[in-house]
Tab-separated table of C-alpha atoms in Angstrom:
chain	number	residue	atom	x	y	z
A	3	MET	CA	-0.841	-8.273	28.160
A	4	LYS	CA	-2.445	-6.881	31.357
A	5	LYS	CA	0.950	-5.830	32.750
A	6	ARG	CA	1.832	-4.115	29.466
A	7	LEU	CA	-1.496	-2.303	29.417
A	8	ARG	CA	-1.159	-1.179	33.020
A	9	SER	CA	2.366	0.123	32.367
A	10	LEU	CA	1.125	2.020	29.374
A	11	LEU	CA	-1.828	3.392	31.337
A	12	CYS	CA	0.532	4.780	33.949
A	13	ALA	CA	2.511	6.574	31.258
A	14	LEU	CA	-0.661	7.910	29.663
A	15	LEU	CA	-2.126	9.102	32.924
A	16	ALA	CA	1.133	10.670	34.034
A	17	MET	CA	1.413	12.529	30.789
A	18	THR	CA	-2.165	13.750	31.009
A	19	MET	CA	-1.614	15.087	34.518
A	20	LEU	CA	1.919	16.472	34.209
A	21	SER	CA	2.149	17.703	30.659
A	22	SER	CA	0.023	19.637	28.233
A	23	THR	CA	1.398	17.478	25.455
A	24	VAL	CA	-1.077	15.357	23.495
A	25	VAL	CA	-0.012	12.877	20.842
A	26	CYS	CA	-1.456	12.243	17.467
A	27	PHE	CA	0.027	10.543	14.584
A	28	ALA	CA	0.960	11.592	12.741
A	29	GLN	CA	10.700	13.831	-6.150
A	30	ASP	CA	11.448	15.416	-5.927
A	31	SER	CA	12.982	18.337	-7.765
A	32	GLU	CA	15.033	19.088	-4.679
A	33	THR	CA	16.435	15.611	-4.032
A	34	GLY	CA	16.437	14.201	-7.547
A	35	LYS	CA	14.885	10.980	-6.243
A	36	LYS	CA	12.893	9.008	-8.786
A	37	TYR	CA	9.613	7.522	-7.641
A	38	HIS	CA	7.643	4.583	-8.904
A	39	ASP	CA	4.607	5.384	-11.056
A	40	TYR	CA	1.897	4.333	-8.608
A	41	GLY	CA	-1.027	5.617	-10.638
A	42	THR	CA	-3.402	6.265	-7.733
A	43	TYR	CA	-2.505	7.097	-4.143
A	44	VAL	CA	-5.179	6.466	-1.507
A	45	LEU	CA	-4.922	8.495	1.686
A	46	LEU	CA	-6.354	6.628	4.702
A	47	GLY	CA	-6.544	7.772	8.287
A	48	ASP	CA	-7.948	10.351	10.674
A	49	SER	CA	-7.885	14.153	10.894
A	50	VAL	CA	-4.098	14.389	10.719
A	51	ALA	CA	-4.103	12.325	7.539
A	52	ALA	CA	-6.972	14.433	6.207
A	53	GLY	CA	-5.005	17.648	6.740
A	54	TYR	CA	-7.104	19.273	9.463
A	55	SER	CA	-5.971	22.666	10.785
A	56	ASP	CA	-6.445	23.895	14.358
A	57	VAL	CA	-6.111	27.517	13.218
A	58	THR	CA	-8.549	27.547	10.297
A	59	PRO	CA	-10.931	24.580	10.699
A	60	ILE	CA	-11.967	23.148	7.338
A	61	ASP	CA	-14.165	20.379	6.029
A	62	CYS	CA	-11.604	17.727	5.199
A	63	GLU	CA	-13.731	14.576	5.416
A	64	PHE	CA	-12.885	12.502	2.328
A	65	LYS	CA	-11.609	15.671	0.630
A	66	ARG	CA	-8.277	16.900	-0.682
A	67	VAL	CA	-6.559	19.541	1.430
A	68	ASP	CA	-3.675	21.148	-0.426
A	69	THR	CA	-1.561	21.570	2.709
A	70	SER	CA	-2.031	17.948	3.834
A	71	TYR	CA	0.878	15.558	3.661
A	72	GLY	CA	-1.153	13.437	1.255
A	73	ALA	CA	-1.508	16.258	-1.254
A	74	ILE	CA	2.183	17.142	-0.979
A	75	VAL	CA	3.235	13.532	-1.539
A	76	ALA	CA	0.811	13.030	-4.433
A	77	ASP	CA	1.962	16.185	-6.209
A	78	THR	CA	5.613	15.299	-5.705
A	79	ILE	CA	5.389	11.766	-7.080
A	80	GLY	CA	2.839	12.602	-9.780
A	81	ALA	CA	0.104	10.300	-8.469
A	82	GLU	CA	-3.657	10.829	-8.464
A	83	LEU	CA	-4.715	11.465	-4.865
A	84	ILE	CA	-7.842	9.648	-3.672
A	85	PRO	CA	-8.619	11.210	-0.248
A	86	MET	CA	-10.275	8.629	2.007
A	87	ALA	CA	-9.254	10.073	5.377
A	88	CYS	CA	-11.852	11.154	7.929
A	89	PRO	CA	-11.544	13.118	11.196
A	90	GLY	CA	-12.385	10.996	14.203
A	91	PHE	CA	-11.492	7.663	12.660
A	92	ARG	CA	-10.125	5.038	15.019
A	93	THR	CA	-9.085	1.508	14.171
A	94	ILE	CA	-12.705	0.608	14.991
A	95	GLU	CA	-14.183	2.880	12.312
A	96	MET	CA	-11.566	1.701	9.830
A	97	ARG	CA	-12.490	-1.943	10.398
A	98	TYR	CA	-16.156	-1.053	10.018
A	99	MET	CA	-15.472	0.421	6.575
A	100	PHE	CA	-13.741	-2.795	5.497
A	101	GLU	CA	-15.679	-5.629	7.136
A	102	ASP	CA	-19.334	-6.515	6.534
A	103	ASP	CA	-19.654	-8.541	9.741
A	104	TYR	CA	-17.920	-6.072	12.076
A	105	GLU	CA	-20.322	-3.918	14.124
A	106	GLY	CA	-17.839	-1.688	15.925
A	107	ASP	CA	-18.603	-0.420	19.430
A	108	ASP	CA	-21.098	1.867	21.179
A	109	TYR	CA	-19.066	4.910	20.135
A	110	LEU	CA	-18.943	4.165	16.406
A	111	PHE	CA	-18.720	7.507	14.514
A	112	HIS	CA	-19.784	9.224	17.788
A	113	ASP	CA	-20.075	13.030	17.209
A	114	ALA	CA	-17.667	12.846	14.266
A	115	SER	CA	-19.536	11.572	11.205
A	116	ASP	CA	-23.014	10.720	9.994
A	117	PRO	CA	-23.305	6.906	10.204
A	118	GLU	CA	-25.667	6.708	7.226
A	119	LEU	CA	-23.316	8.815	5.121
A	120	MET	CA	-20.392	6.609	6.130
A	121	GLU	CA	-22.393	3.521	5.200
A	122	SER	CA	-23.040	4.940	1.733
A	123	ARG	CA	-19.324	5.550	1.224
A	124	ILE	CA	-18.231	1.984	1.925
A	125	PRO	CA	-18.370	0.659	-1.694
A	126	ALA	CA	-16.273	3.544	-3.069
A	127	PHE	CA	-13.937	3.305	-0.085
A	128	ARG	CA	-13.217	-0.362	-0.660
A	129	GLN	CA	-12.888	0.042	-4.423
A	130	ALA	CA	-10.371	2.850	-3.990
A	131	VAL	CA	-8.254	0.662	-1.720
A	132	ALA	CA	-8.509	-2.272	-4.129
A	133	ASP	CA	-7.336	-0.144	-7.074
A	134	ALA	CA	-4.570	1.819	-5.329
A	135	GLY	CA	-0.934	1.633	-6.280
A	136	LEU	CA	0.094	3.412	-3.066
A	137	ILE	CA	-1.645	3.735	0.299
A	138	THR	CA	-0.630	5.653	3.402
A	139	LEU	CA	-2.398	4.847	6.668
A	140	GLY	CA	-2.312	7.340	9.531
A	141	LEU	CA	-4.303	6.029	12.463
A	142	GLY	CA	-4.155	5.484	16.214
A	143	GLY	CA	-4.298	8.917	17.850
A	144	ASN	CA	-8.062	8.828	18.267
A	145	ASP	CA	-7.992	5.372	19.826
A	146	VAL	CA	-6.274	6.823	22.898
A	147	GLY	CA	-7.640	10.375	22.763
A	148	THR	CA	-10.798	11.322	20.938
A	149	PHE	CA	-13.874	9.303	21.984
A	150	LEU	CA	-12.314	8.443	25.344
A	151	SER	CA	-14.061	11.531	26.719
A	152	TRP	CA	-17.366	9.780	26.077
A	153	VAL	CA	-16.123	6.608	27.747
A	154	VAL	CA	-15.152	8.638	30.822
A	155	LEU	CA	-18.527	10.398	30.949
A	156	ASP	CA	-20.486	7.179	30.585
A	157	ALA	CA	-18.518	5.685	33.470
A	158	LEU	CA	-19.124	8.767	35.662
A	159	ALA	CA	-22.828	8.791	34.833
A	160	GLN	CA	-23.271	5.388	36.434
A	161	GLY	CA	-22.432	6.737	39.884
A	162	GLY	CA	-24.663	9.819	39.777
A	163	GLU	CA	-22.236	11.924	41.821
A	164	PHE	CA	-21.097	14.089	38.913
A	165	ASP	CA	-24.328	14.443	36.928
A	166	GLU	CA	-23.959	18.216	36.531
A	167	PHE	CA	-20.459	17.848	35.139
A	168	VAL	CA	-21.484	14.961	32.879
A	169	ALA	CA	-24.337	17.021	31.408
A	170	ALA	CA	-22.111	20.064	30.854
A	171	ALA	CA	-19.334	17.988	29.318
A	172	LYS	CA	-21.675	16.183	26.940
A	173	GLU	CA	-23.154	19.515	25.880
A	174	MET	CA	-19.633	20.808	25.206
A	175	LEU	CA	-18.722	17.771	23.130
A	176	GLU	CA	-21.973	17.772	21.179
A	177	SER	CA	-21.792	21.495	20.407
A	178	ALA	CA	-18.110	21.616	19.486
A	179	GLY	CA	-18.001	18.202	17.885
A	180	ILE	CA	-14.829	16.427	16.993
A	181	GLN	CA	-12.731	19.599	17.264
A	182	ASN	CA	-13.226	19.775	21.050
A	183	ASP	CA	-13.286	16.043	21.777
A	184	THR	CA	-9.931	15.668	23.534
A	185	LEU	CA	-8.955	14.489	26.981
A	186	THR	CA	-7.341	17.840	27.740
A	187	SER	CA	-10.638	19.656	27.064
A	188	LEU	CA	-12.412	17.273	29.414
A	189	LEU	CA	-9.790	17.678	32.136
A	190	ASP	CA	-9.946	21.478	31.893
A	191	LEU	CA	-13.722	21.461	32.365
A	192	ALA	CA	-13.492	18.911	35.184
A	193	ALA	CA	-11.007	21.116	37.043
A	194	VAL	CA	-13.336	24.124	36.788
A	195	MET	CA	-16.406	22.167	37.954
A	196	GLY	CA	-14.692	20.238	40.746
A	197	ALA	CA	-15.062	16.888	39.015
A	198	LEU	CA	-11.368	16.223	38.446
A	199	PRO	CA	-11.063	13.534	41.166
A	200	GLY	CA	-13.901	11.564	39.609
A	201	VAL	CA	-12.459	11.888	36.116
A	202	LEU	CA	-9.017	10.757	37.236
A	203	GLU	CA	-10.555	7.768	38.996
A	204	VAL	CA	-12.243	6.408	35.857
A	205	LEU	CA	-9.634	7.637	33.368
A	206	PRO	CA	-7.415	4.513	33.571
A	207	GLU	CA	-10.430	2.353	32.717
A	208	ALA	CA	-11.215	4.545	29.709
A	209	ILE	CA	-7.617	4.568	28.520
A	210	GLU	CA	-7.393	0.805	28.894
A	211	TYR	CA	-10.528	0.551	26.755
A	212	GLY	CA	-8.917	2.628	24.005
A	213	ILE	CA	-5.539	0.901	24.107
A	214	SER	CA	-7.109	-2.557	24.146
A	215	ASN	CA	-9.192	-1.762	21.080
A	216	TYR	CA	-6.205	-0.288	19.293
A	217	ILE	CA	-3.982	-3.310	19.919
A	218	GLU	CA	-6.783	-5.736	19.081
A	219	ASN	CA	-7.799	-4.028	15.837
A	220	TRP	CA	-4.490	-2.996	14.284
A	221	ASP	CA	-3.659	-6.262	12.554
A	222	TYR	CA	-7.238	-6.614	11.343
A	223	VAL	CA	-7.052	-3.233	9.604
A	224	ILE	CA	-3.785	-4.115	7.881
A	225	GLN	CA	-5.059	-7.531	6.815
A	226	ASP	CA	-8.232	-5.911	5.449
A	227	ILE	CA	-6.118	-3.666	3.229
A	228	TYR	CA	-3.992	-6.510	1.915
A	229	ASP	CA	-7.041	-8.727	1.372
A	230	LEU	CA	-8.389	-6.108	-1.033
A	231	ASN	CA	-5.030	-5.244	-2.576
A	232	PRO	CA	-2.247	-7.789	-1.957
A	233	ASP	CA	0.314	-5.994	-4.143
A	234	VAL	CA	-0.176	-2.428	-2.907
A	235	THR	CA	2.715	-0.394	-1.542
A	236	LEU	CA	1.562	0.446	1.994
A	237	LEU	CA	3.175	3.005	4.292
A	238	VAL	CA	2.021	3.379	7.901
A	239	VAL	CA	2.520	6.880	9.292
A	240	GLY	CA	3.574	6.832	12.924
A	241	LEU	CA	2.329	9.039	15.746
A	242	PHE	CA	4.339	12.001	16.970
A	243	ASP	CA	4.631	14.263	20.001
A	244	THR	CA	2.377	17.297	19.493
A	245	GLY	CA	4.114	19.297	22.219
A	246	TYR	CA	6.377	21.086	19.733
A	247	LYS	CA	4.663	24.356	18.786
A	248	THR	CA	7.567	26.149	17.099
A	249	GLU	CA	10.876	25.349	15.485
A	250	GLU	CA	12.474	26.782	18.623
A	251	ASP	CA	10.722	24.094	20.669
A	252	LEU	CA	12.465	21.482	18.565
A	253	GLU	CA	15.829	23.188	18.865
A	254	ASN	CA	15.541	23.667	22.636
A	255	ASP	CA	14.081	20.262	23.435
A	256	ASP	CA	15.908	18.444	26.207
A	257	PRO	CA	15.702	14.674	25.614
A	258	ASN	CA	16.555	14.119	29.280
A	259	SER	CA	13.658	16.186	30.614
A	260	ILE	CA	10.762	14.475	32.389
A	261	SER	CA	8.186	15.888	29.969
A	262	HIS	CA	10.156	14.670	26.963
A	263	LYS	CA	10.582	11.189	28.431
A	264	ILE	CA	6.883	10.917	29.293
A	265	SER	CA	5.836	12.087	25.841
A	266	GLN	CA	8.304	9.845	24.052
A	267	THR	CA	7.277	6.848	26.168
A	268	LEU	CA	3.692	7.334	25.048
A	269	VAL	CA	4.627	7.855	21.407
A	270	ASP	CA	6.823	4.756	21.415
A	271	ALA	CA	4.089	2.691	23.059
A	272	ILE	CA	1.447	3.682	20.511
A	273	ASN	CA	3.849	3.182	17.617
A	274	ALA	CA	4.916	-0.264	18.853
A	275	PRO	CA	2.082	-2.238	17.170
A	276	MET	CA	2.719	-0.317	13.953
A	277	LYS	CA	6.403	-1.209	13.993
A	278	ALA	CA	5.648	-4.831	14.840
A	279	GLY	CA	3.206	-4.944	11.944
A	280	ALA	CA	5.909	-3.775	9.556
A	281	ASP	CA	7.872	-6.939	10.323
A	282	LYS	CA	4.781	-9.134	10.178
A	283	PHE	CA	3.118	-7.776	7.033
A	284	GLY	CA	5.980	-6.136	5.166
A	285	TYR	CA	4.654	-2.582	4.974
A	286	ILE	CA	6.869	0.461	5.529
A	287	PHE	CA	6.681	2.257	8.878
A	288	VAL	CA	7.281	6.021	8.679
A	289	GLU	CA	8.690	7.725	11.770
A	290	THR	CA	7.399	11.322	12.078
A	291	SER	CA	9.357	12.983	14.878
A	292	GLY	CA	10.023	16.697	14.662
A	293	THR	CA	6.492	17.618	13.585
A	294	VAL	CA	5.469	21.112	14.706
A	295	CYS	CA	1.800	21.501	15.701
A	296	ASP	CA	-0.647	24.302	16.459
A	297	ILE	CA	-2.641	22.469	19.138
A	298	SER	CA	-3.005	18.800	18.287
A	299	HIS	CA	-2.685	19.012	14.498
A	300	PRO	CA	0.389	19.913	12.451
A	301	THR	CA	1.094	23.355	11.125
A	302	PRO	CA	1.688	23.626	7.356
A	303	ALA	CA	5.380	23.141	8.121
A	304	GLY	CA	4.471	20.134	10.242
A	305	TYR	CA	2.540	18.555	7.390
A	306	ARG	CA	5.484	19.231	5.105
A	307	ASN	CA	7.738	17.444	7.608
A	308	ILE	CA	5.516	14.346	7.537
A	309	ALA	CA	5.377	14.474	3.729
A	310	ASN	CA	9.166	14.633	3.557
A	311	LYS	CA	9.420	11.616	5.861
A	312	ILE	CA	7.040	9.665	3.615
A	313	LEU	CA	8.916	10.673	0.471
A	314	ALA	CA	12.194	9.607	2.054
A	315	ALA	CA	10.681	6.244	3.014
A	316	LEU	CA	9.299	5.500	-0.443
A	317	PRO	CA	11.603	3.141	-2.339
A	318	GLU	CA	13.504	4.728	-5.198
A	319	ASP	CA	12.361	3.452	-8.552
A	320	THR	CA	15.034	1.900	-10.737
A	321	PHE	CA	12.605	1.154	-13.557
A	322	PRO	CA	14.070	3.090	-16.500
A	323	PHE	CA	11.546	2.755	-19.313
A	324	THR	CA	9.639	5.890	-20.220
A	325	ASP	CA	7.413	4.067	-22.706
A	326	VAL	CA	5.877	1.743	-20.097
A	327	SER	CA	3.439	3.223	-17.577
A	328	ALA	CA	2.011	1.789	-14.363
A	329	SER	CA	-1.412	1.997	-15.990
A	330	ASP	CA	-0.369	-0.412	-18.762
A	331	SER	CA	-1.673	-3.955	-18.331
A	332	TYR	CA	1.815	-5.329	-18.964
A	333	TYR	CA	3.644	-3.003	-16.555
A	334	ASN	CA	4.249	-5.625	-13.857
A	335	ALA	CA	5.420	-8.117	-16.473
A	336	VAL	CA	7.930	-5.706	-17.987
A	337	LYS	CA	9.129	-4.724	-14.523
A	338	TYR	CA	9.561	-8.400	-13.629
A	339	VAL	CA	11.565	-9.396	-16.702
A	340	TYR	CA	13.741	-6.284	-16.444
A	341	GLU	CA	14.474	-6.480	-12.716
A	342	ASN	CA	15.236	-10.207	-12.960
A	343	GLY	CA	17.587	-9.819	-15.920
A	344	ILE	CA	15.361	-11.834	-18.265
A	345	MET	CA	14.794	-9.108	-20.866
A	346	ASN	CA	16.614	-5.853	-21.495
A	347	GLY	CA	15.307	-2.663	-22.995
A	348	THR	CA	15.837	-1.597	-26.571
A	349	SER	CA	17.699	1.421	-25.176
A	350	GLU	CA	18.535	2.767	-21.737
A	351	THR	CA	15.121	4.411	-21.461
A	352	THR	CA	12.839	2.421	-23.786
A	353	PHE	CA	11.411	-1.089	-23.722
A	354	SER	CA	9.488	-0.848	-27.028
A	355	PRO	CA	6.543	-2.937	-25.791
A	356	ASP	CA	4.822	-3.013	-29.182
A	357	SER	CA	7.900	-4.096	-31.131
A	358	SER	CA	8.499	-7.678	-32.233
A	359	MET	CA	11.215	-10.126	-31.142
A	360	THR	CA	13.300	-12.686	-32.966
A	361	ARG	CA	13.198	-16.388	-32.190
A	362	ALA	CA	16.712	-16.139	-30.788
A	363	GLN	CA	15.705	-13.305	-28.460
A	364	LEU	CA	12.785	-15.319	-27.115
A	365	VAL	CA	14.842	-18.420	-26.317
A	366	GLU	CA	17.483	-16.158	-24.771
A	367	ALA	CA	14.823	-14.787	-22.412
A	368	LEU	CA	13.643	-18.295	-21.505
A	369	TYR	CA	17.247	-19.382	-21.006
A	370	ARG	CA	17.787	-16.546	-18.530
A	371	LEU	CA	14.538	-17.445	-16.799
A	372	ALA	CA	15.970	-20.942	-16.306
A	373	GLY	CA	19.101	-19.501	-14.725
A	374	SER	CA	21.393	-19.755	-17.799
A	375	PRO	CA	22.430	-23.398	-17.212
A	376	ASP	CA	25.647	-24.888	-18.569
A	377	VAL	CA	25.218	-26.407	-22.057
A	378	SER	CA	28.512	-28.282	-22.196
A	379	GLY	CA	28.032	-31.660	-23.873
A	380	MET	CA	24.569	-30.840	-25.179
A	381	LYS	CA	23.649	-31.711	-28.763
A	382	GLU	CA	24.042	-28.987	-31.419
A	383	PRO	CA	21.197	-29.737	-33.840
A	384	PHE	CA	20.728	-26.835	-36.285
A	385	LEU	CA	22.657	-26.159	-39.490
A	386	ASP	CA	22.223	-22.386	-39.135
A	387	VAL	CA	23.487	-22.240	-35.544
A	388	ASN	CA	27.097	-22.524	-34.400
A	389	SER	CA	29.237	-21.309	-31.544
A	390	ARG	CA	29.549	-17.886	-33.194
A	391	THR	CA	25.773	-17.448	-33.348
A	392	ALA	CA	24.269	-14.913	-30.974
A	393	SER	CA	22.301	-16.694	-28.237
A	394	TYR	CA	24.084	-19.962	-29.112
A	395	ASP	CA	23.920	-21.338	-25.555
A	396	ALA	CA	20.250	-20.418	-25.268
A	397	ILE	CA	19.348	-22.116	-28.555
A	398	VAL	CA	21.252	-25.299	-27.690
A	399	TRP	CA	19.637	-25.368	-24.259
A	400	ALA	CA	16.142	-24.768	-25.660
A	401	TYR	CA	16.511	-27.620	-28.156
A	402	ASN	CA	17.811	-30.093	-25.601
A	403	GLU	CA	15.015	-29.141	-23.196
A	404	GLY	CA	12.419	-29.745	-25.911
A	405	ILE	CA	11.314	-26.126	-25.982
A	406	VAL	CA	12.175	-25.664	-29.690
A	407	THR	CA	12.260	-28.227	-32.491
A	408	GLY	CA	13.303	-26.106	-35.454
A	409	ILE	CA	11.856	-25.936	-38.969
A	410	ALA	CA	12.607	-27.687	-42.287
A	411	PHE	CA	12.481	-31.129	-40.702
A	412	GLY	CA	14.340	-29.803	-37.683
A	413	LEU	CA	17.422	-28.806	-39.664
A	414	LEU	CA	17.136	-25.040	-39.192
A	415	PHE	CA	16.311	-22.702	-36.340
A	416	THR	CA	16.150	-19.374	-38.236
A	417	PRO	CA	17.274	-17.376	-35.177
A	418	ASN	CA	16.714	-13.972	-36.777
A	419	CYS	CA	13.139	-14.617	-37.907
A	420	THR	CA	10.354	-12.834	-36.057
A	421	VAL	CA	8.623	-15.012	-33.486
A	422	THR	CA	4.876	-15.398	-33.972
A	423	ARG	CA	2.142	-15.629	-31.367
A	424	ALA	CA	1.713	-19.318	-32.189
A	425	GLN	CA	5.441	-19.934	-31.704
A	426	LEU	CA	5.410	-17.973	-28.446
A	427	SER	CA	2.501	-20.096	-27.211
A	428	ALA	CA	4.293	-23.302	-28.208
A	429	MET	CA	7.560	-22.410	-26.470
A	430	LEU	CA	5.821	-21.334	-23.269
A	431	TYR	CA	3.643	-24.461	-23.372
A	432	ARG	CA	6.705	-26.677	-23.630
A	433	TRP	CA	8.446	-24.687	-20.912
A	434	ALA	CA	5.489	-25.492	-18.659
A	435	GLY	CA	5.859	-29.206	-19.386
A	436	SER	CA	3.223	-29.522	-22.127
A	437	PRO	CA	0.304	-29.947	-19.705
A	438	GLN	CA	-2.784	-31.836	-20.788
A	439	VAL	CA	-5.471	-29.693	-22.394
A	440	SER	CA	-9.128	-30.208	-23.142
A	441	GLY	CA	-11.559	-28.540	-25.491
A	442	SER	CA	-10.931	-27.087	-28.900
A	443	LEU	CA	-10.233	-23.763	-30.549
A	444	SER	CA	-13.260	-21.637	-31.391
A	445	TYR	CA	-11.523	-18.622	-32.900
A	446	ILE	CA	-12.450	-17.816	-36.484
A	447	ASP	CA	-8.753	-17.926	-37.389
A	448	ARG	CA	-8.260	-21.367	-35.794
A	449	TYR	CA	-7.613	-22.911	-39.198
A	450	VAL	CA	-4.308	-21.056	-39.569
A	451	VAL	CA	-2.979	-22.228	-36.204
A	452	PRO	CA	-0.052	-24.567	-37.032
A	453	SER	CA	-0.721	-28.153	-36.027
A	454	TYR	CA	2.244	-28.197	-33.630
A	455	ALA	CA	0.753	-25.245	-31.751
A	456	LYS	CA	-2.934	-26.191	-31.420
A	457	ASN	CA	-2.722	-27.559	-27.880
A	458	ALA	CA	-0.365	-24.747	-26.951
A	459	VAL	CA	-2.777	-22.080	-28.183
A	460	ILE	CA	-5.681	-23.706	-26.324
A	461	TRP	CA	-3.591	-23.780	-23.149
A	462	ALA	CA	-2.119	-20.292	-23.558
A	463	SER	CA	-5.408	-18.565	-24.370
A	464	THR	CA	-7.501	-20.286	-21.690
A	465	ASN	CA	-4.922	-19.752	-18.940
A	466	GLY	CA	-4.164	-16.104	-19.674
A	467	ILE	CA	-0.622	-16.851	-20.820
A	468	VAL	CA	-1.062	-15.334	-24.276
A	469	ALA	CA	-4.266	-13.349	-24.550
A	470	PRO	CA	-6.434	-13.530	-27.687
A	471	THR	CA	-6.473	-10.434	-29.858
A	472	SER	CA	-10.280	-10.235	-29.699
A	473	SER	CA	-13.219	-12.320	-28.547
A	474	ARG	CA	-13.165	-14.083	-31.919
A	475	THR	CA	-9.506	-14.069	-32.970
A	476	PHE	CA	-6.154	-15.275	-31.680
A	477	SER	CA	-4.003	-14.028	-34.584
A	478	PRO	CA	-1.537	-16.948	-34.400
A	479	LEU	CA	0.629	-15.781	-37.306
A	480	ARG	CA	0.957	-12.208	-36.133
A	481	ALA	CA	4.310	-11.197	-34.649
A	482	ALA	CA	4.394	-11.473	-30.870
A	483	THR	CA	5.137	-8.149	-29.201
A	484	ARG	CA	7.762	-7.669	-26.533
A	485	ALA	CA	4.974	-6.852	-24.069
A	486	GLU	CA	3.225	-10.141	-24.890
A	487	VAL	CA	6.469	-12.044	-24.400
A	488	ALA	CA	7.067	-10.360	-21.041
A	489	SER	CA	3.499	-11.084	-19.926
A	490	GLY	CA	3.779	-14.729	-20.932
A	491	ILE	CA	7.087	-15.152	-19.129
A	492	LEU	CA	5.678	-13.613	-15.950
A	493	GLN	CA	2.789	-16.082	-16.024
A	494	VAL	CA	4.889	-19.205	-16.572
A	495	SER	CA	7.499	-18.105	-14.038
A	496	ALA	CA	4.968	-18.748	-11.294
A	497	MET	CA	4.252	-22.296	-12.466
């Protein structure tokens, strides 16, 4: 680790001394790409994520900025944007917002945000992350840039040789705040005041401090997000070279030039933990090269470039049903049964979640869930079922597996009859192996639960397999809806 850090420090220091480049990190009606209905999109990160502008500074702390990549993405995919990005955030501040027992460092929120205000925002911050369908995280630039000025000054102050410079630099940082807290600003002032040798002497120590914290904290931040929201779609927005100030800079860039190689080495080094985390955690890493900046923040065109990269990285949604929304409680269940070939829609674009199903359709779904096993040689029990009957294999399989027993003393199956909630509970209960149950039914309609389904209804209602229709009723004889069937299948599939 020490050798890697030292190699990276050399690249950082060389870039600082030889180049004016600083790094930060960084349908559609035009493409026709269809996006998943995420519901809410939470924007996490620092000033680049927040949409800060070097030309017209704006208050973007936890606020929507229309030119930010977050706003562009949200508007394109039709999601509700929850802006939770804050200028100055490092991995340290991000961990502090997530973890009760994490105290941060001596530079926590230094000159960027009011600590008490940040503390008050923690509950809403965590709830937004927990409820999000989509999150983008843009972080890392400040770990190796902003705040390191203070680390340098604190180190210089210990020697006493550069007290005049230290006082002037701290006054500059405190008066200009986060907008002027960059290593380049510090180096410019040091050159004017004759303190550059001292700054360059302690700079590697400061950079090592920032890089070490960044590497140490990255996985914690990602794990914090997934601990709150295990199923969220998470995209990590990579850092980019801020040396491109115009489109002409991009066109005329020489990849073999020393400045390009130094800049790209730094960008690659900072992005490395992000890319490694994509393999470890399963999030999507978004590469953001070609972003044009004013000084250290993107221009409007630069933000559009990052937004386009995010939109391109988002998986295309193949979910076809217009009558099922991500906000519906049964959305994941319908998506599961459709994508796994267990249930089809009632048309190419509709699922009809509130419609009923026949008994044959239910056993067909369970048969597909089981992998559509061969039924050769199995007993054919029902008088109203033969090889010409729709779902014949599924019905034969369900009988031989003990999932259905038929009616009229087991002589008939009545495949075209509507399946009831009691029957749904019974079939799912048998699919699960008829586990032992305890307790009794307390619903006011418990007396109309068929005797064969009593244990099944107890099991289904207490385990969230088939939800009651109210706190006092189960409605066992009511037709089961397609959404209820999908939800039940999703639950038992994990057993």
